[in-house]
PDB file of N, CA and C in Angstrom:
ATOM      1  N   UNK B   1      16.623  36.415   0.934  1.00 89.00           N
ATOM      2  CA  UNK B   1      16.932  37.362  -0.119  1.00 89.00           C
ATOM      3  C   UNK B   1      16.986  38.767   0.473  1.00 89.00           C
ATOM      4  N   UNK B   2      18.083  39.483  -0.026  1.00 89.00           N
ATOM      5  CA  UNK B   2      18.359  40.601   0.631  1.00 89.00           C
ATOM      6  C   UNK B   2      18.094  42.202  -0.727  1.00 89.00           C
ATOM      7  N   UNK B   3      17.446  43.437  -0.658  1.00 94.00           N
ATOM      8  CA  UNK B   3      17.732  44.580  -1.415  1.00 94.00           C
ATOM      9  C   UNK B   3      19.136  44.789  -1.663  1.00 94.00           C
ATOM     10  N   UNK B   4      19.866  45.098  -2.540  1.00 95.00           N
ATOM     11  CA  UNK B   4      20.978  45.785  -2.569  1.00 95.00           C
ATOM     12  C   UNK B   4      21.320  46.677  -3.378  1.00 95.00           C
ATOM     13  N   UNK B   5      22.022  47.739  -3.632  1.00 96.00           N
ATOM     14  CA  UNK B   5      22.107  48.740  -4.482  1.00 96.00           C
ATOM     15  C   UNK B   5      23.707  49.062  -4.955  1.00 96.00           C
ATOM     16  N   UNK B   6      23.776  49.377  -6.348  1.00 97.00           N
ATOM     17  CA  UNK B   6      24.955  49.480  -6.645  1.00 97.00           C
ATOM     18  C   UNK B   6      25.368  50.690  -6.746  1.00 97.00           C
ATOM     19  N   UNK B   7      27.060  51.281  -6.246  1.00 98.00           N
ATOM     20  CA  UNK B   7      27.784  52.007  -6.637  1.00 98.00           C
ATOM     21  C   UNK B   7      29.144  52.168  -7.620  1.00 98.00           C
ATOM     22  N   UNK B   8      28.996  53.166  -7.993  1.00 98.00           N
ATOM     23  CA  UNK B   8      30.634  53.491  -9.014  1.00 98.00           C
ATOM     24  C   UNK B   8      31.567  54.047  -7.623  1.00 98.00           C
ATOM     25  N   UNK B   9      32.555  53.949  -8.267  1.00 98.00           N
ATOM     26  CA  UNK B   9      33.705  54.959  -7.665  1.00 98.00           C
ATOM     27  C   UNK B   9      34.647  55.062  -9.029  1.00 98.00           C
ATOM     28  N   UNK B  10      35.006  56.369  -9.012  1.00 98.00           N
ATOM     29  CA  UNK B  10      35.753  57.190 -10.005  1.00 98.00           C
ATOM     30  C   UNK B  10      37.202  56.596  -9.913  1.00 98.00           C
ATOM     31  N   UNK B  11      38.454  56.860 -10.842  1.00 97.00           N
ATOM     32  CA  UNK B  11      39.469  56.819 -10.683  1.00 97.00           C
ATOM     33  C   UNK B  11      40.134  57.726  -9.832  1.00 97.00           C
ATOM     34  N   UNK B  12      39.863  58.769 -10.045  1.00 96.00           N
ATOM     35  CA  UNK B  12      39.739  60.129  -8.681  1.00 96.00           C
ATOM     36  C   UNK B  12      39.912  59.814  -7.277  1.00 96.00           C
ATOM     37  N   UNK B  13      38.636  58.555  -7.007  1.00 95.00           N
ATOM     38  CA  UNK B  13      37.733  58.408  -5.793  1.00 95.00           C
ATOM     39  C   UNK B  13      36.439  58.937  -5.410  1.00 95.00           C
ATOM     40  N   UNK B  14      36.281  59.016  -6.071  1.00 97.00           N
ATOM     41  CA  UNK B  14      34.290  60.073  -6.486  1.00 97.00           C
ATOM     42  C   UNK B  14      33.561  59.120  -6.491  1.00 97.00           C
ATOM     43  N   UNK B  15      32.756  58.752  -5.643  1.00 98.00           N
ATOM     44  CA  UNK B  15      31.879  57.692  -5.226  1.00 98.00           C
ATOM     45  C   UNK B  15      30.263  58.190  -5.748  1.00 98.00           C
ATOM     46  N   UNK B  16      29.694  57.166  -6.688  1.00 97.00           N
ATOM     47  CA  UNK B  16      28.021  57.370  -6.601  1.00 97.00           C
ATOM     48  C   UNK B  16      27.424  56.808  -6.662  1.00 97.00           C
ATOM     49  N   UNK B  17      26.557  57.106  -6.076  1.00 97.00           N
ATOM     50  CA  UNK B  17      25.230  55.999  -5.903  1.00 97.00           C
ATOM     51  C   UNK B  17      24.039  55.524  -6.996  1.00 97.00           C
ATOM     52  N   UNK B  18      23.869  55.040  -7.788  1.00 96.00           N
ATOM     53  CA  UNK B  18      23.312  54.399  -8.720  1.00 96.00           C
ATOM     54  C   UNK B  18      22.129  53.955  -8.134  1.00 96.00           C
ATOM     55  N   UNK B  19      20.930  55.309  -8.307  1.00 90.00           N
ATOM     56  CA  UNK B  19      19.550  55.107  -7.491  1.00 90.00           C
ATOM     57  C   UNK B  19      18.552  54.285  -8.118  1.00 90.00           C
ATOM     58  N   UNK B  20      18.705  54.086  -9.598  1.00 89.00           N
ATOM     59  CA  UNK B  20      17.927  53.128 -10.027  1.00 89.00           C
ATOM     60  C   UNK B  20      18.456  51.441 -10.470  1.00 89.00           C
ATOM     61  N   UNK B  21      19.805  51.211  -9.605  1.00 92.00           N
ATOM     62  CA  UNK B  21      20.463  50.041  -9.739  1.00 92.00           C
ATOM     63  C   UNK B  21      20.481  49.247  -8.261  1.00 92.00           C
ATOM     64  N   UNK B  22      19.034  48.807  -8.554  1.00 91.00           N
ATOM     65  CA  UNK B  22      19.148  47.943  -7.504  1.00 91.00           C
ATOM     66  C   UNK B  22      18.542  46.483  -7.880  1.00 91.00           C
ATOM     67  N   UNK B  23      19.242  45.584  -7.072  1.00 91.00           N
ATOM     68  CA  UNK B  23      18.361  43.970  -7.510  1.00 91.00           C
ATOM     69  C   UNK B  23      18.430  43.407  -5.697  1.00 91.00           C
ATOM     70  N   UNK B  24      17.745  42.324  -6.259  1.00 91.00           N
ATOM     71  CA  UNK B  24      17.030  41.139  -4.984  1.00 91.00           C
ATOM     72  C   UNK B  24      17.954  40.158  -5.198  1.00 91.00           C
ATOM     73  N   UNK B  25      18.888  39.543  -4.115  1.00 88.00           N
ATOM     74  CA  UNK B  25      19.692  38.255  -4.470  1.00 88.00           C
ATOM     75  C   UNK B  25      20.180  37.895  -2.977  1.00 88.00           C
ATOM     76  N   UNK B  26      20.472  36.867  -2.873  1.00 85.00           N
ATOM     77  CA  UNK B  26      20.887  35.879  -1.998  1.00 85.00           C
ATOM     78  C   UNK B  26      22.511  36.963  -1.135  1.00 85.00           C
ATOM     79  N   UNK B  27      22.662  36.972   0.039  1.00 83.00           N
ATOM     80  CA  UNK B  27      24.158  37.420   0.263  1.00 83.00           C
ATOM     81  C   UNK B  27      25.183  36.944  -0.663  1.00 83.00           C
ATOM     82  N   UNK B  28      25.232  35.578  -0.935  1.00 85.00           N
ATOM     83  CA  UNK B  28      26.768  35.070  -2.248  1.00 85.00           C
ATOM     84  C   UNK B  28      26.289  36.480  -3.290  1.00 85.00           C
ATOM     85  N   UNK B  29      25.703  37.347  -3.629  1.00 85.00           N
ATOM     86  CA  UNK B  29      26.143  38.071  -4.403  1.00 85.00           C
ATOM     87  C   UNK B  29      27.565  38.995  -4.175  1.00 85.00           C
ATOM     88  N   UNK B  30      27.486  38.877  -2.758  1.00 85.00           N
ATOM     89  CA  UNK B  30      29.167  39.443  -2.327  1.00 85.00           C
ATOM     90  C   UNK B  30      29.867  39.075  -2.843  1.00 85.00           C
ATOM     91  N   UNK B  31      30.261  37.744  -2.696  1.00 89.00           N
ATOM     92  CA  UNK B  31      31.557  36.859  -3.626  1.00 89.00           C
ATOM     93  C   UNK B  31      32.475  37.719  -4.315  1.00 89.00           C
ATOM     94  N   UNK B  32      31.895  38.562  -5.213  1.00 88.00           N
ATOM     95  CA  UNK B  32      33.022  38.715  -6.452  1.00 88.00           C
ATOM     96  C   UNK B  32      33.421  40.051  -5.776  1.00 88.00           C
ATOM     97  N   UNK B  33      32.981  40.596  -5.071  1.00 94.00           N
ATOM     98  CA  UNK B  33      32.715  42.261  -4.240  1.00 94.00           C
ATOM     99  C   UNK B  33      33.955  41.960  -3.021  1.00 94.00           C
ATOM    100  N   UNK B  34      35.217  41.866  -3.068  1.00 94.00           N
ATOM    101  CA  UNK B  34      35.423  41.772  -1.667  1.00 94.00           C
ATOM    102  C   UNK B  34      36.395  42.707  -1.172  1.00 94.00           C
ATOM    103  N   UNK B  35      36.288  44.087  -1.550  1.00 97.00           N
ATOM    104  CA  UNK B  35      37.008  44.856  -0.449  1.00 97.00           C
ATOM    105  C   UNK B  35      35.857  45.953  -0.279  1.00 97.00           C
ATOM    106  N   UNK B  36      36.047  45.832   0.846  1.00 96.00           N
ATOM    107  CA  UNK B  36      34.933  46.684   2.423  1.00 96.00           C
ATOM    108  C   UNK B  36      35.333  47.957   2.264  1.00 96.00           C
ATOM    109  N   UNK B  37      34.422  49.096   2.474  1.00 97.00           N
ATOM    110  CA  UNK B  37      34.721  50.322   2.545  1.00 97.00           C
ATOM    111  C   UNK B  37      33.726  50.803   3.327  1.00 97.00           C
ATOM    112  N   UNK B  38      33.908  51.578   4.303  1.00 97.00           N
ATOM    113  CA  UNK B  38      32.859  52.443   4.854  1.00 97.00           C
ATOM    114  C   UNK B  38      32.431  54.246   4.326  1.00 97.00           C
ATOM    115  N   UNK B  39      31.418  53.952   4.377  1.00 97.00           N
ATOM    116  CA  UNK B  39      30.639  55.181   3.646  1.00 97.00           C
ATOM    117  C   UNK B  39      30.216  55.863   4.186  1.00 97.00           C
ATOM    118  N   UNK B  40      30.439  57.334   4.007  1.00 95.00           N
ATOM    119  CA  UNK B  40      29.824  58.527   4.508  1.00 95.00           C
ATOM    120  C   UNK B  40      29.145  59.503   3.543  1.00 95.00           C
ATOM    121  N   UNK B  41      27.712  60.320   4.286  1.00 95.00           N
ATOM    122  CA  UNK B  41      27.253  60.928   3.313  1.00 95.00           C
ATOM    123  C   UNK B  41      26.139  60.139   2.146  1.00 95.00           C
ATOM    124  N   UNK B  42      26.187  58.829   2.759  1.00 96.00           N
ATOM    125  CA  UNK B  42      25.451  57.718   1.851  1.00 96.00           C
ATOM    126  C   UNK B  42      24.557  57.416   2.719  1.00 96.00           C
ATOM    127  N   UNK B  43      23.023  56.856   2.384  1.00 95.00           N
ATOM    128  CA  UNK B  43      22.212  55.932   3.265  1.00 95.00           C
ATOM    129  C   UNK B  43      22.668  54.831   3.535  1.00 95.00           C
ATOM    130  N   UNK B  44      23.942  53.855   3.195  1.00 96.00           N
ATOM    131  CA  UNK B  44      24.229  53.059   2.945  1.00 96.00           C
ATOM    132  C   UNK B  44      25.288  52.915   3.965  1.00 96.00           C
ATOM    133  N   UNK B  45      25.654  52.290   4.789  1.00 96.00           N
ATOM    134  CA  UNK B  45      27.083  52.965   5.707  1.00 96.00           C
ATOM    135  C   UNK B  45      28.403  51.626   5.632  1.00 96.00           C
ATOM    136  N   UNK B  46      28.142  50.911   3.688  1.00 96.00           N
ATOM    137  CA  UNK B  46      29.264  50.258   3.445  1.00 96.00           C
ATOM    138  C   UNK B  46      29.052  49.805   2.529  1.00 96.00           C
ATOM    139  N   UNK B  47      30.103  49.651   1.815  1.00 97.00           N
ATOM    140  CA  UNK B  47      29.739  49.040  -0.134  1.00 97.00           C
ATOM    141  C   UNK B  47      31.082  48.189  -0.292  1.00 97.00           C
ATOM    142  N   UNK B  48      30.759  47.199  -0.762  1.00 97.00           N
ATOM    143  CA  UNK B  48      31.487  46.344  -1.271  1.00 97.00           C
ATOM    144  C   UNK B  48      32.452  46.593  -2.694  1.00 97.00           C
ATOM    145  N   UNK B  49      33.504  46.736  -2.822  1.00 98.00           N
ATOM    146  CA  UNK B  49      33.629  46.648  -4.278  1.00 98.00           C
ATOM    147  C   UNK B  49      34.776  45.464  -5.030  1.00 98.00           C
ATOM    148  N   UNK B  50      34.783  45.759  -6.259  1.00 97.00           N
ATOM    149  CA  UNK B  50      35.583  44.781  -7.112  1.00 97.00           C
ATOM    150  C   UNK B  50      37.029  44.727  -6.889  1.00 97.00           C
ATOM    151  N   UNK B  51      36.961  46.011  -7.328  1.00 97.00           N
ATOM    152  CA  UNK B  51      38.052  46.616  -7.174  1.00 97.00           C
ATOM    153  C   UNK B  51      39.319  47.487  -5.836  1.00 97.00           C
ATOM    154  N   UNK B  52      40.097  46.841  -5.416  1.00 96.00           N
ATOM    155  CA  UNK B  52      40.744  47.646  -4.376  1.00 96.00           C
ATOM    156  C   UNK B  52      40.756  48.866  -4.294  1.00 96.00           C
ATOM    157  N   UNK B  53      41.336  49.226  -5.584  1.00 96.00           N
ATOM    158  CA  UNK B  53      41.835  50.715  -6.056  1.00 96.00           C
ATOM    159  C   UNK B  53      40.944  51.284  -7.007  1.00 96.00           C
ATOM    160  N   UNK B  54      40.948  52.167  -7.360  1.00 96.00           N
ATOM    161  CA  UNK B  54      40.716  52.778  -8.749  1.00 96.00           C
ATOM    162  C   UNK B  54      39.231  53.037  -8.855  1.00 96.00           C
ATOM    163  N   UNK B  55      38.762  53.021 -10.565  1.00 97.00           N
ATOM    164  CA  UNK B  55      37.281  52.807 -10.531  1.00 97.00           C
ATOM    165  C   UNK B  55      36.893  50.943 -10.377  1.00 97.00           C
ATOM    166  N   UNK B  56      35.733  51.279 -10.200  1.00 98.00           N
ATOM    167  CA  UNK B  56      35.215  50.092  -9.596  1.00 98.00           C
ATOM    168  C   UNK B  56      33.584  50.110  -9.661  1.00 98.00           C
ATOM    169  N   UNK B  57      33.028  48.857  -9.760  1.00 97.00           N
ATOM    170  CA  UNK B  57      31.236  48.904  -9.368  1.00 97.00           C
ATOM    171  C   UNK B  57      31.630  48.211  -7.503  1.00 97.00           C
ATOM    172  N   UNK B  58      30.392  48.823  -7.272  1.00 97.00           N
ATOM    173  CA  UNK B  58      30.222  48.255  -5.727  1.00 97.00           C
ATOM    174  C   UNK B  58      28.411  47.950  -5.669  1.00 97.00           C
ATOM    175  N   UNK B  59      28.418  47.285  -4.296  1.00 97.00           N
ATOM    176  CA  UNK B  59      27.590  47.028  -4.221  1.00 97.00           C
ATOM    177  C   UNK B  59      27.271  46.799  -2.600  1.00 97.00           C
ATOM    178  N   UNK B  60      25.597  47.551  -1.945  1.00 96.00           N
ATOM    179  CA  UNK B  60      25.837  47.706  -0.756  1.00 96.00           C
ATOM    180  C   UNK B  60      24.611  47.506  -0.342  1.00 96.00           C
ATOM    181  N   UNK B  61      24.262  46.330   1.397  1.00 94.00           N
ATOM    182  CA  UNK B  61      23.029  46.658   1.490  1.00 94.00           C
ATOM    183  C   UNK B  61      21.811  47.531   1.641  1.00 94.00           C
ATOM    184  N   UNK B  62      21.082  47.554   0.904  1.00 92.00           N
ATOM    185  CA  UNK B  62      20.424  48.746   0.744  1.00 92.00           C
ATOM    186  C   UNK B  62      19.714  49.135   1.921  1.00 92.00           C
ATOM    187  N   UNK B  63      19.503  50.720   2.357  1.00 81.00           N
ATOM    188  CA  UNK B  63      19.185  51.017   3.368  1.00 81.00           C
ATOM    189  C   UNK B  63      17.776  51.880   3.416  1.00 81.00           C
ATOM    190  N   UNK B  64      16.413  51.737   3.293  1.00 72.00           N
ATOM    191  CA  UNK B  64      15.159  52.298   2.869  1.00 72.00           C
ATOM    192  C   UNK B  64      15.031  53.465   3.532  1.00 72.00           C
ATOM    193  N   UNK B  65      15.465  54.735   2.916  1.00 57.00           N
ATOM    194  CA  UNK B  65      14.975  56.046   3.967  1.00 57.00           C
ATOM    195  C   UNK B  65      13.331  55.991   4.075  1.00 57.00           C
ATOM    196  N   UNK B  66      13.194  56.390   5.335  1.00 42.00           N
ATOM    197  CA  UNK B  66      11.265  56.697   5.244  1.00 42.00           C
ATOM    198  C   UNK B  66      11.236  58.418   5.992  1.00 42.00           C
TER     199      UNK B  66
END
């Protein structure tokens, strides 16, 4: 079981991070998530999302700052 945390992205392209949206699940939570994006400016340095284009939820392994 892996942390993961979810993001929006805008119709724009305005990406955010959704700090209190996180759950515990198996990797197949990817499945429905499958275009790759790399992230900057995020703790996160890649989020999955639904959606190719547009707005979208994503979802990325979570990365614990200390």
């Amino acid at each position: 079981m892996s942390e993961f945390i979810f993001y929006f992205r805008t119709e724009e392209g305005r990406i955010e991070r959704l700090q209190n949206m996180i759950t515990v699940a198996s990797e197949s939570i990817l499945g429905a998530y499958r275009y790759e994006e790399a992230l900057r400016d995020f703790p996160e340095p890649i989020v999955f999302w639904v959606k190719e284009e547009g707005d979208s939820i994503g979802i990325a392994p979570l990365v614990l700052s200390r």
